[in-house]
Short mmCIF file of C-alpha atoms and ligand atoms in Angstrom, two decimals:
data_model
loop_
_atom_site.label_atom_id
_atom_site.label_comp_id
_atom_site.label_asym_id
_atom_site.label_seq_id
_atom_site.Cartn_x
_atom_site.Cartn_y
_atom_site.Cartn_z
CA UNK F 26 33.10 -17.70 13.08
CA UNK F 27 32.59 -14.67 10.45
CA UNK F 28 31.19 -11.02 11.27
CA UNK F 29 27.25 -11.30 11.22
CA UNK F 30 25.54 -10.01 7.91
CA UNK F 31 24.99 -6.51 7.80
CA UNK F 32 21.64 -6.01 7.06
CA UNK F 33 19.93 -2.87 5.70
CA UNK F 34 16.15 -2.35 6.41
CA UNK F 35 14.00 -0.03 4.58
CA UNK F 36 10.77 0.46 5.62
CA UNK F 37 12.07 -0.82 9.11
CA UNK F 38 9.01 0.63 11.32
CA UNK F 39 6.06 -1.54 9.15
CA UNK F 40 4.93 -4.52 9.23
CA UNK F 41 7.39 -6.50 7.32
CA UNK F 42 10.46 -4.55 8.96
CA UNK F 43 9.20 -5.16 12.89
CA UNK F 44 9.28 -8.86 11.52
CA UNK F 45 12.44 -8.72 10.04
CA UNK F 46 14.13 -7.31 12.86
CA UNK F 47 12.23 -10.02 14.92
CA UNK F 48 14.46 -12.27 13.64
CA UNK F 49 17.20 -10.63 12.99
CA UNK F 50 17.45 -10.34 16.87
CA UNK F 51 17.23 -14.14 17.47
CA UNK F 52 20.04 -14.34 15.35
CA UNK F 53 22.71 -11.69 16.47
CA UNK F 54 25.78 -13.68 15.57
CA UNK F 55 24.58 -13.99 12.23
CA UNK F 56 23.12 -11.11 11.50
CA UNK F 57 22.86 -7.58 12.62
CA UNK F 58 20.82 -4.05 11.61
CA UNK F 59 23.45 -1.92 9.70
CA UNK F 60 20.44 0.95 8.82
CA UNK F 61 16.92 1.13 9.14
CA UNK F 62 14.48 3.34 7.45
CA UNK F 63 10.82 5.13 8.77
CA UNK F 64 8.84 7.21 7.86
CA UNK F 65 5.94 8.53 9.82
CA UNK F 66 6.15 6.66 13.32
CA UNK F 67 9.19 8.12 14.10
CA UNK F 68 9.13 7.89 17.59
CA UNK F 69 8.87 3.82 17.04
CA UNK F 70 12.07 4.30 14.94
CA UNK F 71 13.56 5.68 17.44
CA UNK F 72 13.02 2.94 19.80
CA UNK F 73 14.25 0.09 17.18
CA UNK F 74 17.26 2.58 16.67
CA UNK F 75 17.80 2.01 20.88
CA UNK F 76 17.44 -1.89 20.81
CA UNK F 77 19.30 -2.68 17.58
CA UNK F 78 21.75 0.05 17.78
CA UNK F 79 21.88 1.17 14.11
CA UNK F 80 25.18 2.57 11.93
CA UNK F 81 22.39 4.49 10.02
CA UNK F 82 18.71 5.39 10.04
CA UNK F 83 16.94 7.32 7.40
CA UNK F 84 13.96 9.69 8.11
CA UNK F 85 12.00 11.37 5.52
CA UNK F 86 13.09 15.11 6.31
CA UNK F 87 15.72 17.05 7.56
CA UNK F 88 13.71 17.96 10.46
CA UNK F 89 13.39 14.72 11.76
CA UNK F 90 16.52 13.93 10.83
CA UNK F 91 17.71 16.58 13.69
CA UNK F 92 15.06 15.32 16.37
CA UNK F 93 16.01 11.59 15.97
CA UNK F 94 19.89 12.62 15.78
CA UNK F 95 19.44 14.64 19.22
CA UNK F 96 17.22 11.68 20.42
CA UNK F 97 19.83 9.42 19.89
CA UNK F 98 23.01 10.93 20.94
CA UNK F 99 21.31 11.79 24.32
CA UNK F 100 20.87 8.12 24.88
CA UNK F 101 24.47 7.65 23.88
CA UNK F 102 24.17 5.88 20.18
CA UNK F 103 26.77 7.15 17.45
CA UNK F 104 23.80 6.28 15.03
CA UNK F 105 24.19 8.67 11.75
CA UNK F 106 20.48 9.93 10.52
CA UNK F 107 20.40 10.49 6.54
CA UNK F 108 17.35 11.94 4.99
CA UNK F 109 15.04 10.85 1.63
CA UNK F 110 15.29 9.33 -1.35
CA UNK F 111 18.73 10.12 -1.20
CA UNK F 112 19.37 8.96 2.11
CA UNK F 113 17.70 5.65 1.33
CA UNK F 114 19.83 4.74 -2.01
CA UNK F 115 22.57 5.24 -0.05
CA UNK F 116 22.09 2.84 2.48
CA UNK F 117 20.63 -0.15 0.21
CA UNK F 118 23.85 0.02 -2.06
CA UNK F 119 26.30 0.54 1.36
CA UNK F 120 29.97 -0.89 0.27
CA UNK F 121 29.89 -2.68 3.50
CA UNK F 122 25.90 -3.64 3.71
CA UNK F 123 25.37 -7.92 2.85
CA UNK F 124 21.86 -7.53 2.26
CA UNK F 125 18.87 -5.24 1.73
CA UNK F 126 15.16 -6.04 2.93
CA UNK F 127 13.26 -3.82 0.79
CA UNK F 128 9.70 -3.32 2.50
CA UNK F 129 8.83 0.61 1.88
CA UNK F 130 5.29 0.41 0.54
CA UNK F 131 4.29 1.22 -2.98
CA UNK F 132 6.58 3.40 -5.58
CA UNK F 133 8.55 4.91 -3.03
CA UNK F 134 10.52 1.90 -2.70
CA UNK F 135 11.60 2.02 -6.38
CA UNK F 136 14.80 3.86 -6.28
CA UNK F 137 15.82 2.69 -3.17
CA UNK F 138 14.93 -1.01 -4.18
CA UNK F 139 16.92 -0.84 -7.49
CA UNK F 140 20.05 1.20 -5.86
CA UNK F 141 20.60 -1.88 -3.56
CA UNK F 142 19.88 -4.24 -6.89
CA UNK F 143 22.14 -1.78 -9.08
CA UNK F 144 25.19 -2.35 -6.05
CA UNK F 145 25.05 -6.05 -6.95
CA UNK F 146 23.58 -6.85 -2.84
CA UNK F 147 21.43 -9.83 -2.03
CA UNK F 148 17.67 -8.04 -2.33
CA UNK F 149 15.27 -10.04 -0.17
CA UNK F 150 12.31 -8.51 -1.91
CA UNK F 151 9.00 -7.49 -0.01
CA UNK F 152 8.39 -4.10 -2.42
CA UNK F 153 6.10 -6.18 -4.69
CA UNK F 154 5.24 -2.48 -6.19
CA UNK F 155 8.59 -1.71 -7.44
CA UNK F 156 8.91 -4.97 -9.53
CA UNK F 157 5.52 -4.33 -10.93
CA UNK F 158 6.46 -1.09 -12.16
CA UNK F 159 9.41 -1.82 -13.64
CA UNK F 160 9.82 -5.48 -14.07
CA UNK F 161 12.00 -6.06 -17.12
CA UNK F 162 14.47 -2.90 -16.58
CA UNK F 163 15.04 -4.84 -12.85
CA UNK F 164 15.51 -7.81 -14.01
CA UNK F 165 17.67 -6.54 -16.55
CA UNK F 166 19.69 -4.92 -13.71
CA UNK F 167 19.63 -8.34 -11.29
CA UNK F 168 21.62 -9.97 -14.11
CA UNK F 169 23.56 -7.35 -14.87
CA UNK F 170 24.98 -6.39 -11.18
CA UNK F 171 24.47 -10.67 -10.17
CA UNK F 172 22.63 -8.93 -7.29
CA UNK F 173 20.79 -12.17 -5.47
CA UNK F 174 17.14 -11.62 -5.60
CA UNK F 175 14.75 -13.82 -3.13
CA UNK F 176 11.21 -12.94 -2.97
CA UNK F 177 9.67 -11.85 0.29
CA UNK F 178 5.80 -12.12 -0.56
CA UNK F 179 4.87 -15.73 0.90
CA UNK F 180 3.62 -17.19 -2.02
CA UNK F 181 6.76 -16.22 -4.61
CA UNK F 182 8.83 -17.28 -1.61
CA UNK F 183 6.87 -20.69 -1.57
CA UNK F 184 7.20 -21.05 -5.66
CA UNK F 185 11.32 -20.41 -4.86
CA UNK F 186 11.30 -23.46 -2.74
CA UNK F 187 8.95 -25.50 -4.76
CA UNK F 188 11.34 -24.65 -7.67
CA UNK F 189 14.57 -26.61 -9.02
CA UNK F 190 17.90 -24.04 -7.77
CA UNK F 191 18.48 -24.07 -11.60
CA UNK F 192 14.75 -23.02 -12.66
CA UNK F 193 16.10 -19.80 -14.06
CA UNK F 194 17.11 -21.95 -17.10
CA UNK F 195 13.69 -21.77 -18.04
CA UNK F 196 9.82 -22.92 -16.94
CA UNK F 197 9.54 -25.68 -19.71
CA UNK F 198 13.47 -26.39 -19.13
CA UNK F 199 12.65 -27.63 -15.88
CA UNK F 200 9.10 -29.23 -16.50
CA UNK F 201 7.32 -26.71 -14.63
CA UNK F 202 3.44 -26.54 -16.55
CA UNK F 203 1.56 -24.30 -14.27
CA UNK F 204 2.38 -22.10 -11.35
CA UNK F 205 -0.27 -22.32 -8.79
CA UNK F 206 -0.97 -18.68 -7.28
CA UNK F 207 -2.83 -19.05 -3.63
CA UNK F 208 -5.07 -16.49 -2.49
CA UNK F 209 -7.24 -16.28 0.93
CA UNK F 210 -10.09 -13.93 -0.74
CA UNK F 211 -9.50 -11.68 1.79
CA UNK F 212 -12.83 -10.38 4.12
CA UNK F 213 -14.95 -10.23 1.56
CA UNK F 214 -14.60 -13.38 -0.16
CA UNK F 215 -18.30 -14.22 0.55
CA UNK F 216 -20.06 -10.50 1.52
CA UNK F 217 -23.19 -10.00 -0.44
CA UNK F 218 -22.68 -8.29 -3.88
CA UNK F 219 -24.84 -5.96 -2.99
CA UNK F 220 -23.34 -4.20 0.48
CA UNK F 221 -19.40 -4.50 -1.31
CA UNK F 222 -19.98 -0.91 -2.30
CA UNK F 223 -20.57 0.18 1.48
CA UNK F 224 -17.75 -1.78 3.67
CA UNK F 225 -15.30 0.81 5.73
CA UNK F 226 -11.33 0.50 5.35
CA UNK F 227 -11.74 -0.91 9.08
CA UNK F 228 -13.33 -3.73 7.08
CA UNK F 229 -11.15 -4.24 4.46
CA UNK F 230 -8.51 -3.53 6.92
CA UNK F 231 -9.46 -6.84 8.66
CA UNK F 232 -7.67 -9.93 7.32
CA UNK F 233 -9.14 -13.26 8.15
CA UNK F 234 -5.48 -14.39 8.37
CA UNK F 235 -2.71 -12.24 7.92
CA UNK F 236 -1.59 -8.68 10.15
CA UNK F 237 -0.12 -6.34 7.29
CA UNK F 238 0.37 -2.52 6.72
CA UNK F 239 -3.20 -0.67 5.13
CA UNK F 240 -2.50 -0.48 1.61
CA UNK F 241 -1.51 -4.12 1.27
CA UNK F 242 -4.61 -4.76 3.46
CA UNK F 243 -7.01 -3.25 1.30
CA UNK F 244 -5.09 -4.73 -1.91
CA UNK F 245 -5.73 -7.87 -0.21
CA UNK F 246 -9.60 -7.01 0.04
CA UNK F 247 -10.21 -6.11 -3.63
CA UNK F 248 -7.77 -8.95 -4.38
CA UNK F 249 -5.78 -6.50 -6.34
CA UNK F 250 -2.68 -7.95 -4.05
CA UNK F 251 -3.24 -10.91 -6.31
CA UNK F 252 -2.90 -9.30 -9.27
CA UNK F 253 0.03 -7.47 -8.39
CA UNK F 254 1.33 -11.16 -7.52
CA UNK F 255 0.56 -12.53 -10.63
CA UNK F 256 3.10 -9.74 -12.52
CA UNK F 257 5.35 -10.20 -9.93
CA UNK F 258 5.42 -13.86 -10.65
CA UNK F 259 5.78 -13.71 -14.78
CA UNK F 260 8.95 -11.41 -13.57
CA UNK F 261 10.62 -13.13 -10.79
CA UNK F 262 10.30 -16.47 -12.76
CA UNK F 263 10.39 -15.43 -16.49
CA UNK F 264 6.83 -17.22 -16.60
CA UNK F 265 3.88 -15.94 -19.06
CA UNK F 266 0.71 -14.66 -17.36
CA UNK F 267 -1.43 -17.45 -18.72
CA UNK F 268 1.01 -19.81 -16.87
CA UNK F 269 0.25 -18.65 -13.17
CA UNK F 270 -3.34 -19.44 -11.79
CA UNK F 271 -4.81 -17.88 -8.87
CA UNK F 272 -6.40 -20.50 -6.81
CA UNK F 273 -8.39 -19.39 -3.19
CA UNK F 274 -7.78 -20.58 -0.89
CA UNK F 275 -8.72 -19.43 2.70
CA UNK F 276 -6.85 -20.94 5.00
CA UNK F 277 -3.98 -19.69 4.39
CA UNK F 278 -1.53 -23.04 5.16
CA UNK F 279 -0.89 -23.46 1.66
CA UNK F 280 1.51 -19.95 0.31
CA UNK F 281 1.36 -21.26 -3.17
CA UNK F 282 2.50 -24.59 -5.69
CA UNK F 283 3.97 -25.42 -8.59
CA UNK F 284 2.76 -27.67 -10.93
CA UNK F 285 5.03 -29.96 -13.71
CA UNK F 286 4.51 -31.68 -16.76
CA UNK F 287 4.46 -35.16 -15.01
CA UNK F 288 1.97 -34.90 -12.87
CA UNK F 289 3.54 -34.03 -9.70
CA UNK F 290 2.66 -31.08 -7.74
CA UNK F 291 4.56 -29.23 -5.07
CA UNK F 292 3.56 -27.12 -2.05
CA UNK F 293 4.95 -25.37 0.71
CA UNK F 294 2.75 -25.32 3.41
CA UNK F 295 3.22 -23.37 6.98
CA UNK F 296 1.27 -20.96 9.49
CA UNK F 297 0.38 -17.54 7.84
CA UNK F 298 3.58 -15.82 9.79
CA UNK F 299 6.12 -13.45 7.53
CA UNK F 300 8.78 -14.15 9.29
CA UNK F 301 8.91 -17.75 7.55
CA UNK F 302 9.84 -16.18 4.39
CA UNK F 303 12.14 -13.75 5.37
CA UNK F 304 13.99 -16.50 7.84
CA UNK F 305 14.22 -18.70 4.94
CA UNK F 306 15.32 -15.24 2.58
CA UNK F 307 18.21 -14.22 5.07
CA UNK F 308 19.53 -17.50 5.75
CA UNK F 309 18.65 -19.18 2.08
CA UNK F 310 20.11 -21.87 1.28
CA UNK F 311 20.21 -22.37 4.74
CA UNK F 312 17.81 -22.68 6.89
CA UNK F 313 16.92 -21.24 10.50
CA UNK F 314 14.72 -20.80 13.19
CA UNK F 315 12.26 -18.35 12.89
CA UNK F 316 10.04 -17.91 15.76
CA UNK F 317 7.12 -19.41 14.20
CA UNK F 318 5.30 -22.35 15.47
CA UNK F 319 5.23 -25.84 13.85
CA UNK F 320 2.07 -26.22 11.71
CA UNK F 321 -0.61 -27.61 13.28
CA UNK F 322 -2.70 -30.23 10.75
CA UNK F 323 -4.85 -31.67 12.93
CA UNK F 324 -5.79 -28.66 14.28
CA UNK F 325 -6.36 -27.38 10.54
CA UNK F 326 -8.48 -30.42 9.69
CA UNK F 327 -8.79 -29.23 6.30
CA UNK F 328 -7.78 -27.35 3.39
CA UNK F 329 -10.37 -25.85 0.83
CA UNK F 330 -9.71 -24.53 -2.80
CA UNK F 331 -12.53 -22.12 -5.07
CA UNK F 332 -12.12 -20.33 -8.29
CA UNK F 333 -11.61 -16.84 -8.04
CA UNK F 334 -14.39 -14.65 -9.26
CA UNK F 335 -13.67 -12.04 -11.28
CA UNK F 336 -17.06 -10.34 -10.91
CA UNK F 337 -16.69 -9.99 -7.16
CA UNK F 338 -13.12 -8.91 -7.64
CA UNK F 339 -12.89 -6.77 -11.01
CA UNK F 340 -9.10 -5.62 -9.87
CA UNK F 341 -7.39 -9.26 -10.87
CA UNK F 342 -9.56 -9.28 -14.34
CA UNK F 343 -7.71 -5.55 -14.33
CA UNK F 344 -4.15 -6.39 -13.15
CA UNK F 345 -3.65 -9.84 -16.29
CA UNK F 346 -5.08 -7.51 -18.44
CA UNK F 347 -2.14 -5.18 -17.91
CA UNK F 348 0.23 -8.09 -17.03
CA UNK F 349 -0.81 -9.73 -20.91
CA UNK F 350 -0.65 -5.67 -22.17
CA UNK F 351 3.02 -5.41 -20.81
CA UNK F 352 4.87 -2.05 -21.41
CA UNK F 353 3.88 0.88 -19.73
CA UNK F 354 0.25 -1.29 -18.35
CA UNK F 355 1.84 -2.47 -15.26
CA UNK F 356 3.00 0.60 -13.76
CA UNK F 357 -0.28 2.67 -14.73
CA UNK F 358 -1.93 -0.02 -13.33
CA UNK F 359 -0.27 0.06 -10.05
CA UNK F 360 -0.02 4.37 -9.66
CA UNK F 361 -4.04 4.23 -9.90
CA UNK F 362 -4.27 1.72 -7.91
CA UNK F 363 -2.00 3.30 -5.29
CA UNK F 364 -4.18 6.48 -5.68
CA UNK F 365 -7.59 4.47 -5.30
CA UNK F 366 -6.17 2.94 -2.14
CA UNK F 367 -5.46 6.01 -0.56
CA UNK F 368 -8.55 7.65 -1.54
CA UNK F 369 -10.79 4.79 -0.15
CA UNK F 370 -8.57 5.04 3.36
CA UNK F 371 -9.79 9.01 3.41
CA UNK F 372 -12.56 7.46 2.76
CA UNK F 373 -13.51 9.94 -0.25
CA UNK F 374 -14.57 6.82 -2.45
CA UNK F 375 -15.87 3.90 -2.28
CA UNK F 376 -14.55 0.57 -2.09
CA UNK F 377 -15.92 -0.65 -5.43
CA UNK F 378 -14.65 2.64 -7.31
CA UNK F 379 -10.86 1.49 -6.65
CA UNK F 380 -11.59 -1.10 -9.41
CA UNK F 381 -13.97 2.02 -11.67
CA UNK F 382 -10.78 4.48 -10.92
CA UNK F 383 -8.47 1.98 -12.84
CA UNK F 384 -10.38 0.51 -15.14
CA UNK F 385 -10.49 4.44 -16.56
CA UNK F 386 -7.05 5.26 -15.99
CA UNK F 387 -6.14 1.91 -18.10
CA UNK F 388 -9.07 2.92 -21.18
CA UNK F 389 -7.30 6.51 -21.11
CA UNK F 390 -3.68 6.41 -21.21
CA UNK F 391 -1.87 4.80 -24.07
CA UNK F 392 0.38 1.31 -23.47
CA UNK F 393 3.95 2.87 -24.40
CA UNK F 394 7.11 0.96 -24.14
CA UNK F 395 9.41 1.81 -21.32
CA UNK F 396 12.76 0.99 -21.51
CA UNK F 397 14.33 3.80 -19.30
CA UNK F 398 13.64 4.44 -15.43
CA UNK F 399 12.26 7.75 -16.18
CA UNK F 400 9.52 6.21 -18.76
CA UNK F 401 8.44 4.24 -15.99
CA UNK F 402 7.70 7.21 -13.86
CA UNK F 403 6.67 9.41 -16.42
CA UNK F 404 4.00 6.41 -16.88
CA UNK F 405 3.58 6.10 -12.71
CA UNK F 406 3.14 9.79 -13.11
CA UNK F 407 0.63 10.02 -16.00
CA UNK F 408 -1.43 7.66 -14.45
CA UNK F 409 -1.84 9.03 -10.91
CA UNK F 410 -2.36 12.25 -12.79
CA UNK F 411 -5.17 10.58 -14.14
CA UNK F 412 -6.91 8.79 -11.12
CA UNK F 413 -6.66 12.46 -9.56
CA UNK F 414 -8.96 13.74 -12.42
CA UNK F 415 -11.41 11.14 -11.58
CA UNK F 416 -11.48 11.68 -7.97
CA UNK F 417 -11.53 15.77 -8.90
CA UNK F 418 -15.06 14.57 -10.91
CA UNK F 419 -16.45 11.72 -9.13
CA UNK F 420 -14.80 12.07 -5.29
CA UNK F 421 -16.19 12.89 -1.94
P1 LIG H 784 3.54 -1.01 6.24
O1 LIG H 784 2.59 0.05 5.85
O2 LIG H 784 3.32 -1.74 7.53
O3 LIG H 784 5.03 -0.43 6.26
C1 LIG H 784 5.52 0.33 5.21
C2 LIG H 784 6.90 0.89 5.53
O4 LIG H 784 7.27 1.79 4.47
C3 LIG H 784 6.98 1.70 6.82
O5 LIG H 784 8.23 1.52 7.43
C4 LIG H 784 6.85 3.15 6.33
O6 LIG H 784 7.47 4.07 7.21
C5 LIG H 784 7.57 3.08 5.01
N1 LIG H 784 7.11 4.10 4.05
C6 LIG H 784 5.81 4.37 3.72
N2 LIG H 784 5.77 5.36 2.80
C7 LIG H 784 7.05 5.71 2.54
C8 LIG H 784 7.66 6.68 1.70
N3 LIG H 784 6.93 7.50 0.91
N4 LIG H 784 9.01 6.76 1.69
C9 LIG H 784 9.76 5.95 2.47
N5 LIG H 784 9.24 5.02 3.30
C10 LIG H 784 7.91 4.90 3.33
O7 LIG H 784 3.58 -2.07 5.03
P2 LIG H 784 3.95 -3.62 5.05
O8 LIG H 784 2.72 -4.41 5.28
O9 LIG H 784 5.14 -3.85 5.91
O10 LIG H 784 4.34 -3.85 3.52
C11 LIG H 784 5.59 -3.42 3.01
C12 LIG H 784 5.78 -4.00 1.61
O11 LIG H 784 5.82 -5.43 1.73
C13 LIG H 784 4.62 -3.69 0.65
O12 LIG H 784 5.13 -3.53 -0.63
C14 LIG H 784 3.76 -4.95 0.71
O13 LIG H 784 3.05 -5.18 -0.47
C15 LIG H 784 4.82 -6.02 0.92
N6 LIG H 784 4.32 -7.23 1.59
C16 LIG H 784 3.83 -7.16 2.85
C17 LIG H 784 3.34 -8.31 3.47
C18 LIG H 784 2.83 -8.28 4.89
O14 LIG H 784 2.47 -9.32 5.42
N7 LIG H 784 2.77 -7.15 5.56
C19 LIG H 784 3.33 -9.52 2.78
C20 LIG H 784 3.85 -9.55 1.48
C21 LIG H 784 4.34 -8.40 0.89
MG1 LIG H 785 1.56 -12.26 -0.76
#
């Protein structure tokens, strides 16, 4: 049998990575942990470094970088720590790395992200911010480096399966008519209008079916995760934003369908577990186990669909707005949103301002083309630049 797949994770110590390396670890002669990344719970690094026993981990400074190295050459590991940015680009584009999961949260995962895209690797995609940002310069460099590119986020990992392998030929090519975006509504899918303006992050921190990192959480609350989704979606499978419709759907089972031209409509259905997506991502086209339990439909009874409303959740009127504006919309779009989120976890807004914070940020700063890396984060940085006015005026 072949070496097992060397596997780089970045953004190893959240959510996404503890479930990557999950499986990765019921799979060691397929695959094993050639670098992972952290940064803040370093001492949980450390520990993943001890069980999966590392070539490289990357830590944000060059302090930690000396505490983990110590840490781990006491406990015998040859592990090499690298630090940043730089650090991070380095091990996602690896000569001797197979495949990069790329699940730093937010714009941080950008360079990194694109590095291990630029080096040609298989991306298994969970960094739904860095496609948003800068969507057509990254698909631009998928085709240019043949990089394979298999999305993460459960419901553009259930469109990939409900796809034909030769979809990329075009939507209309293949008969697809509609791509059917699921959503759960998050916790506040039915909280009075009039107390949304009051709920806590430990509220919006609580999903009715999913265990994520914060910011996705609360993206997931204002259903802003779904209109991040629905760029990501017109990118990842060249479709037009009035061709993907978010549908609720609270339980979860169904991660998203695809509708075609004949009538036929196709699902993929499973328990609300990330480690379905990334199984299928590592081993794809193959498939293997994952550690998640066989769905249940009895026990699920049934399966209920709404209309989202855009009133209750402002952010997905806000995110097709900028996915229909294109250019430079996108990435301003995310940077204040990325701002708002934070600001709402320090609690020095409120919930409902996220969606004010944007909308302003989007009425102020020009749409402008971006067709280099360093438009898209002079736009990333224009934006936050701008949400940090309005919190300066209007913040606790
Ligand atoms: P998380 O907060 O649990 O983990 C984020 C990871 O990124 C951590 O390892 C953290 O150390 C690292 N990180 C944070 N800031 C960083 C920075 N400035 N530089 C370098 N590393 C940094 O988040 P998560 O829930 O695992 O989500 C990760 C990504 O996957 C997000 O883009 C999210 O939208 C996407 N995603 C998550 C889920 C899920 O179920 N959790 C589902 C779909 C998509
Ligand atoms: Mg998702």
């Amino acid at each position: 049998m072949s070496r097992p797949q060397r596997i780089t994770v970045l953004g190893a110590t959240g959510s996404i990575g503890l479930s990557t390396l999950d499986v990765i670890a019921r799979h060691p002669l397929r695959y094993e942990a050639f670098a992972l990344s952290g940064f803040s719970r370093l001492s949980e690094l450390q520990a993943l470094c001890l069980r999966h026993r590392p070539r490289y981990a990357v830590v944000p400074d060059q302090e930690s970088a000396r505490h983990l190295q110590a840490g781990l050459q006491g406990a015998g590991l040859t592990t090499e720590v690298l630090v940043g940015e730089g650090g991070l680009c380095e091990v996602a584009s690896h000569p001797e790395v197979d495949a990069v999961m790329a699940a730093i949260v937010g714009a941080a995962g950008l360079k990194p992200t694109l590095a291990a895209v630029e080096a040609g690797k298989r991306v298994l995609l969970a960094n739904k911010e860095a496609l948003v940002m800068s969507g057509a310069l990254f698909i631009q460099a998928v085709r240019h480096s043949g990089a394979v590119l298999l999305p993460i986020d459960s419901e553009h990992n259930a469109i990939f399966q409900c796809l034909p392998g030769d979809y990329s030929r075009g939507l209309a090519q293949v008969g697809v008519r509609r791509i059917l975006l699921t959503a759960s509504g998050g916790p506040f899918r039915e909280t009075s209008l009039d107390v949304l303006h009051e709920v806590s992050p430990e509220q919006a921190c609580a999903h009715p079916n999913w265990s994520m990192g914060r910011k996705i959480s609360v993206d997931s609350a204002s259903m802003m995760n779904k209109g991040l989704e629905l760029i990501e979606a017109c990118w990842l499978f060249d479709a037009s934003p009035s061709q993907v419709e978010v549908v609720i759907h609270p339980q979860s089972v169904i991660h998203s369908l695809v509708d075609y031209v004949d009538g036929s409509v196709l699902a993929q259905l499973g328990n609300p577990d990330m480690r379905t997506p990334i199984a299928h991502a590592l081993a794809w086209p193959e498939r293997i186990d994952s550690g998640v339990s066989a769905l249940d439909l009895f026990r699920i009874g049934r399966l209920d669909f709404h209309e989202p409303d855009e009133t209750r959740f402002p952010c997905l009127r806000l995110a097709r707005q900028a996915a229909e504006a294109g250019g430079s919309a996108p990435a301003m779009l995310n940077a204040a949103n990325e701002v708002a989120v934070a600001a709402f976890l320090e609690r020095r807004i409120r919930f409902t301002e996220i969606a004010s914070i944007i909308d302003e940020v989007l009425n102020r700063e020009s749409v402008l083309a971006v067709e280099t890396l360093d438009a898209v984060l002079l736009a990333d940085a224009r934006a936050r630049a701008a949400a940090q006015d309005w919190l300066a005026r209007h913040g606790r």
